[in-house]
Amino acid sequence: MSIATPLQRVFDRHNLYIKRDDLYPISGGGNKGRKSHYILENCVEKKCNAVVTCGGIQSNHTRATAIRCRELGIACTIVIHSDEVQESQGNLKLLKMLNVRVVYCEMTNVARTMDFEMERFSSLGFSPFYIWGGGHCYEGTLAYFDAVKELKQQTNMKFDAVFVASGTGATQAGLHCGFKHYFPDTQVFGISVAREKHRGEEEIKKSVREFIDVNKFNSDYINDINFDDSFNCGGYENVTNELEELINKVATQTGIILDPTYTGKAWLGMEKTLKTQQLNKNTNILFWHTGGLLNLMARK
Ligand SMILES: *Cc1c(COP(=O)(O)O)cnc(C)c1O
């Protein structure tokens, strides 16, 4: 159903591999490309012809959704919870080029604004489809469950640990269930890009529970959820000098480009976690690269 991304060995790093979802085939790449593929398929199956979703100014989810809608000829409204900005860079630049309807509102008004936009589409004769921010839904989880199946088809290797940037948690929930299913000895480590531990873990658990209920998987899948909030650098879109230096170092040493909002934090969490754990040199590590190039380019 989706398209396989490369599995790549990192130059000069013993037993470190990268799943290149930053190269997922959609302009700008990333995990929101993979999720939106599944979500919009569901929209089409439900015979809807308009989409309403939301996100921040530099949301990869809104960019991926807007691109899919244009590919499919589906109308699209993006609700952005921020003040309107004059200059446009990164994801916002693409939203403007795609010329979808963009509505700005206050954070506290997102639900009401999205409801209003749903009704607006209905009153215009459309059949609208609602997508939660970040593409947080069953299909998003499923996309990442299937991504592990894709990995299984690419390699016989046993990974001991997987590191991934975790935001709304759907990507981690899908990977968690996928690894439980296809590589039961692998541990998935979600590195929080924003949320504190308790909130983040609860959201992932909700998604995992929904997924195992629908698919009648073992209820043990709910165990061993690792969500670490020690590397979020003070919150969403916050950056530290350490993080910036790490991103530059990784680019120089490996050619892998990380970003300051998501994948840089995940790599930071990976390096620090591996340092504190007793691992033998045959430990195979997988870094699941979720994208973020446009977030990098949108910053000074
Ligand atoms: C959204 C996003 C994430 C987090 O994905 P979730 O499914 O929301 O946890 C990670 N990396 C990038 C680049 C993203 O855009």
Coordinates of C-alpha atoms and ligand atoms in Angstrom, one line a residue:
M1 CA 0.0 0.0 0.0
S2 CA 2.7 2.5 1.0
I3 CA 6.1 2.9 -0.5
A4 CA 9.2 1.5 1.1
T5 CA 11.9 3.9 2.3
P6 CA 15.6 3.0 2.4
L7 CA 17.2 1.2 5.3
Q8 CA 20.7 2.6 5.5
R9 CA 23.8 2.0 7.6
V10 CA 25.4 5.0 9.1
F11 CA 28.9 5.9 7.9
D12 CA 31.5 5.0 10.4
R13 CA 29.1 4.0 13.2
H14 CA 29.2 0.4 14.2
N15 CA 25.8 -1.2 14.1
L16 CA 23.8 2.0 13.7
Y17 CA 21.1 1.9 11.0
I18 CA 18.7 4.5 9.8
K19 CA 15.2 4.0 8.4
R20 CA 14.9 6.9 6.0
D21 CA 11.3 8.1 6.4
D22 CA 12.7 11.6 5.9
L23 CA 12.8 10.4 2.3
Y24 CA 9.2 9.2 2.2
P25 CA 7.9 10.1 -1.2
I26 CA 6.0 13.4 -0.7
S27 CA 7.5 16.9 -1.0
G28 CA 9.2 17.6 2.3
G29 CA 9.2 13.9 3.2
G30 CA 8.7 12.5 6.7
N31 CA 6.3 10.5 8.9
K32 CA 3.4 12.8 8.1
G33 CA 3.7 11.6 4.4
R34 CA 3.3 8.0 5.5
K35 CA 0.5 8.8 7.9
S36 CA -1.4 11.0 5.4
H37 CA -1.2 8.3 2.8
Y38 CA -3.3 6.1 5.0
I39 CA -5.6 8.8 6.4
L40 CA -6.5 10.2 3.0
E41 CA -7.1 6.7 1.7
N42 CA -9.7 6.4 4.5
C43 CA -11.2 9.7 3.5
V44 CA -11.6 8.5 -0.1
E45 CA -13.1 5.2 1.0
K46 CA -15.6 7.1 3.1
K47 CA -16.5 9.1 -0.1
C48 CA -15.6 12.4 1.5
N49 CA -14.4 15.2 -0.8
A50 CA -13.2 17.9 1.7
V51 CA -10.8 17.8 4.6
V52 CA -10.5 20.0 7.7
T53 CA -7.5 19.7 9.9
C54 CA -5.2 21.8 12.1
G55 CA -1.7 22.4 13.3
G56 CA 1.0 25.0 14.1
I57 CA 2.6 27.4 11.6
Q58 CA 5.3 24.8 10.8
S59 CA 3.2 21.7 11.0
N60 CA 4.4 18.9 8.8
H61 CA 1.0 17.3 9.2
T62 CA -0.9 20.2 7.6
R63 CA 1.7 20.4 4.7
A64 CA 1.4 16.6 4.0
T65 CA -2.4 16.7 4.2
A66 CA -2.6 19.7 1.9
I67 CA -0.4 18.0 -0.7
R68 CA -2.4 14.8 -0.6
C69 CA -5.6 16.8 -1.0
R70 CA -4.3 18.5 -4.1
E71 CA -3.1 15.1 -5.5
L72 CA -6.6 13.7 -5.0
G73 CA -8.6 16.7 -5.9
I74 CA -10.1 17.0 -2.4
A75 CA -10.9 20.5 -1.0
C76 CA -8.9 21.4 2.1
T77 CA -9.1 23.8 5.0
I78 CA -6.1 24.1 7.4
V79 CA -6.8 25.7 10.8
I80 CA -3.6 27.2 12.2
H81 CA -3.5 27.9 15.9
S82 CA -1.3 31.0 15.8
D83 CA -1.2 34.6 14.8
E84 CA -1.0 35.2 11.1
V85 CA 2.6 35.8 10.0
Q86 CA 3.6 37.8 7.0
E87 CA 6.8 36.0 5.9
S88 CA 6.4 32.4 4.8
Q89 CA 9.0 29.8 5.0
G90 CA 9.2 26.0 5.3
N91 CA 5.9 24.2 5.6
L92 CA 3.8 27.5 5.5
K93 CA 5.4 28.4 2.2
L94 CA 4.2 25.2 0.7
L95 CA 0.7 25.7 2.1
K96 CA 0.5 29.1 0.4
M97 CA 1.7 27.6 -2.9
L98 CA -0.8 24.8 -2.7
N99 CA -3.4 27.6 -2.1
V100 CA -5.6 25.7 0.3
R101 CA -7.9 27.6 2.6
V102 CA -5.9 28.7 5.7
V103 CA -7.8 30.0 8.8
Y104 CA -5.9 31.4 11.8
C105 CA -7.3 31.2 15.3
E106 CA -6.3 31.2 19.0
M107 CA -5.2 27.9 20.6
T108 CA -8.3 27.9 22.8
N109 CA -10.5 28.2 19.7
V110 CA -9.3 25.4 17.5
A111 CA -12.1 22.9 18.1
R112 CA -14.8 25.5 17.5
T113 CA -13.1 26.8 14.4
M114 CA -12.7 23.3 13.0
D115 CA -16.4 22.5 13.7
F116 CA -17.3 25.8 11.9
E117 CA -15.2 24.8 8.9
M118 CA -16.8 21.4 8.8
E119 CA -20.2 23.0 8.7
R120 CA -19.1 25.5 6.1
F121 CA -18.1 22.6 3.8
S122 CA -21.4 20.9 4.4
S123 CA -23.4 24.0 3.6
L124 CA -21.4 24.3 0.3
G125 CA -22.5 20.8 -0.6
F126 CA -19.3 19.0 0.3
S127 CA -18.9 15.8 2.3
P128 CA -16.2 16.8 4.8
F129 CA -13.7 14.7 6.6
Y130 CA -12.2 15.6 10.0
I131 CA -8.5 14.9 10.8
W132 CA -7.2 15.6 14.3
G133 CA -4.0 17.6 14.6
G134 CA -0.8 15.7 13.8
G135 CA -2.9 13.1 12.0
H136 CA -3.5 11.5 15.4
C137 CA -5.9 8.6 14.6
Y138 CA -6.1 4.9 14.0
E139 CA -4.9 5.1 10.4
G140 CA -1.8 7.0 11.6
T141 CA -1.0 4.2 14.0
L142 CA -1.7 1.6 11.3
A143 CA 0.7 3.3 8.9
Y144 CA 3.5 2.8 11.4
F145 CA 2.5 -0.8 12.3
D146 CA 2.7 -1.5 8.5
A147 CA 6.0 0.3 8.3
V148 CA 7.5 -2.3 10.6
K149 CA 6.3 -5.0 8.3
E150 CA 8.0 -3.1 5.5
L151 CA 11.2 -3.2 7.6
K152 CA 10.8 -6.9 8.2
Q153 CA 10.7 -7.4 4.4
Q154 CA 13.9 -5.4 4.0
T155 CA 16.1 -7.2 6.6
N156 CA 16.6 -10.2 8.7
M157 CA 18.6 -8.2 11.2
K158 CA 17.6 -8.2 14.8
F159 CA 17.5 -4.7 16.2
D160 CA 17.9 -4.4 20.0
A161 CA 16.7 -0.8 20.2
V162 CA 14.8 1.7 18.1
F163 CA 14.8 5.4 18.7
V164 CA 12.1 7.7 17.3
A165 CA 10.9 11.3 17.9
S166 CA 7.6 11.3 19.6
G167 CA 5.0 14.1 19.5
T168 CA 1.3 13.1 19.5
G169 CA 2.5 9.5 19.9
A170 CA 0.7 7.8 17.0
T171 CA 4.0 7.1 15.2
Q172 CA 5.5 5.5 18.4
A173 CA 2.2 3.6 19.1
G174 CA 2.4 2.1 15.6
L175 CA 6.0 1.2 15.9
H176 CA 5.5 -0.2 19.3
C177 CA 2.8 -2.5 18.1
G178 CA 4.7 -3.3 15.0
F179 CA 7.9 -4.3 16.8
K180 CA 5.9 -6.3 19.3
H181 CA 4.4 -8.2 16.4
Y182 CA 7.3 -8.6 14.0
F183 CA 10.4 -8.2 16.2
P184 CA 9.2 -9.1 19.7
D185 CA 12.7 -8.7 21.2
T186 CA 13.2 -5.1 20.1
Q187 CA 12.7 -2.2 22.4
V188 CA 11.2 1.0 21.1
F189 CA 12.3 4.3 22.7
G190 CA 10.2 7.3 22.0
I191 CA 12.0 10.6 22.7
S192 CA 9.5 13.3 23.6
V193 CA 9.8 16.5 21.5
A194 CA 7.4 18.3 23.8
R195 CA 5.1 16.5 26.2
E196 CA 6.0 15.5 29.7
K197 CA 6.2 11.8 30.5
H198 CA 2.8 11.1 32.1
R199 CA 0.7 12.9 29.4
G200 CA 2.8 11.4 26.6
E201 CA 2.6 7.9 27.9
E202 CA -1.1 8.0 28.4
E203 CA -1.7 9.2 24.9
I204 CA 0.4 6.4 23.4
K205 CA -1.3 3.8 25.6
K206 CA -4.7 5.0 24.3
S207 CA -3.5 4.5 20.7
V208 CA -2.0 1.1 21.5
R209 CA -5.1 0.0 23.3
E210 CA -7.3 1.0 20.3
F211 CA -5.0 -0.8 17.9
I212 CA -4.9 -4.1 19.8
D213 CA -8.6 -4.0 20.3
V214 CA -9.4 -3.6 16.6
N215 CA -6.8 -6.2 15.6
K216 CA -7.4 -8.6 18.5
F217 CA -3.7 -8.6 19.4
N218 CA -2.3 -9.7 22.7
S219 CA -3.1 -7.3 25.5
D220 CA 0.6 -7.6 26.6
Y221 CA 1.4 -5.2 23.8
I222 CA 0.4 -2.4 26.2
N223 CA 3.5 -3.1 28.3
D224 CA 7.0 -1.6 28.0
I225 CA 6.0 1.7 26.5
N226 CA 9.2 3.8 26.7
F227 CA 8.5 7.5 26.5
D228 CA 11.4 9.7 27.7
D229 CA 10.9 13.4 28.2
S230 CA 14.4 14.2 29.3
F231 CA 15.6 15.5 25.9
N232 CA 12.8 17.9 24.9
C233 CA 15.0 20.9 25.5
G234 CA 12.3 22.7 27.5
G235 CA 9.4 22.1 25.1
Y236 CA 8.1 22.2 21.6
E237 CA 10.3 24.1 19.2
N238 CA 12.7 25.0 22.0
V239 CA 16.3 24.6 21.1
T240 CA 19.5 24.5 23.2
N241 CA 23.1 25.1 22.2
E242 CA 23.8 21.4 22.9
L243 CA 21.1 20.4 20.4
E244 CA 22.3 22.8 17.7
E245 CA 25.9 21.5 18.1
L246 CA 24.8 17.9 17.9
I247 CA 22.8 18.5 14.7
N248 CA 25.9 20.1 13.1
K249 CA 28.1 17.4 14.3
V250 CA 25.9 14.6 12.9
A251 CA 25.7 16.4 9.6
T252 CA 29.5 16.7 9.4
Q253 CA 30.3 13.2 10.5
T254 CA 27.6 11.2 8.8
G255 CA 25.8 13.3 6.1
I256 CA 22.5 12.7 8.0
I257 CA 20.5 15.9 8.3
L258 CA 18.5 16.3 11.5
D259 CA 16.2 19.1 12.5
P260 CA 15.9 21.1 15.8
T261 CA 12.1 20.4 16.4
Y262 CA 12.0 16.7 16.2
T263 CA 14.8 14.4 15.0
G264 CA 17.6 16.3 16.6
K265 CA 16.0 15.7 20.0
A266 CA 15.5 12.0 19.2
W267 CA 19.2 11.6 18.2
L268 CA 20.2 13.5 21.4
G269 CA 18.1 11.0 23.4
M270 CA 19.6 8.1 21.5
E271 CA 23.2 9.1 22.1
K272 CA 22.6 9.8 25.8
T273 CA 20.5 6.7 26.4
L274 CA 23.1 4.5 24.7
K275 CA 25.9 6.0 26.9
T276 CA 24.1 5.2 30.1
Q277 CA 23.2 1.6 29.1
Q278 CA 25.5 -1.3 29.2
L279 CA 25.5 -2.5 25.7
N280 CA 27.8 -4.9 24.0
K281 CA 29.4 -4.0 20.7
N282 CA 27.1 -6.3 18.8
T283 CA 24.0 -4.3 19.8
N284 CA 22.1 -3.2 16.7
I285 CA 20.5 0.2 16.9
L286 CA 17.9 1.6 14.6
F287 CA 17.2 5.3 14.3
W288 CA 13.8 5.9 12.7
H289 CA 14.3 9.2 10.9
T290 CA 10.9 10.9 10.8
G291 CA 11.8 13.9 8.6
G292 CA 11.8 17.6 9.6
L293 CA 14.0 19.2 6.9
L294 CA 11.4 21.9 6.4
N295 CA 11.4 22.7 10.1
L296 CA 15.2 23.1 9.9
M297 CA 14.9 25.4 6.9
A298 CA 12.2 27.5 8.5
R299 CA 14.6 28.6 11.3
K300 CA 17.3 31.3 11.1
Ligands
LIG1 C1 5.0 14.9 13.7 C2 6.4 14.5 13.7 C3 6.9 13.6 14.6 C4 6.1 13.0 15.7 O1 5.1 12.1 15.2 P1 3.9 11.8 16.1 O2 3.2 10.7 15.4 O3 3.0 13.0 16.3 O4 4.4 11.4 17.5 C5 8.3 13.3 14.5 N1 9.1 13.8 13.6 C6 8.6 14.7 12.7 C7 9.6 15.3 11.7 C8 7.3 15.1 12.7 O5 6.8 16.0 11.8

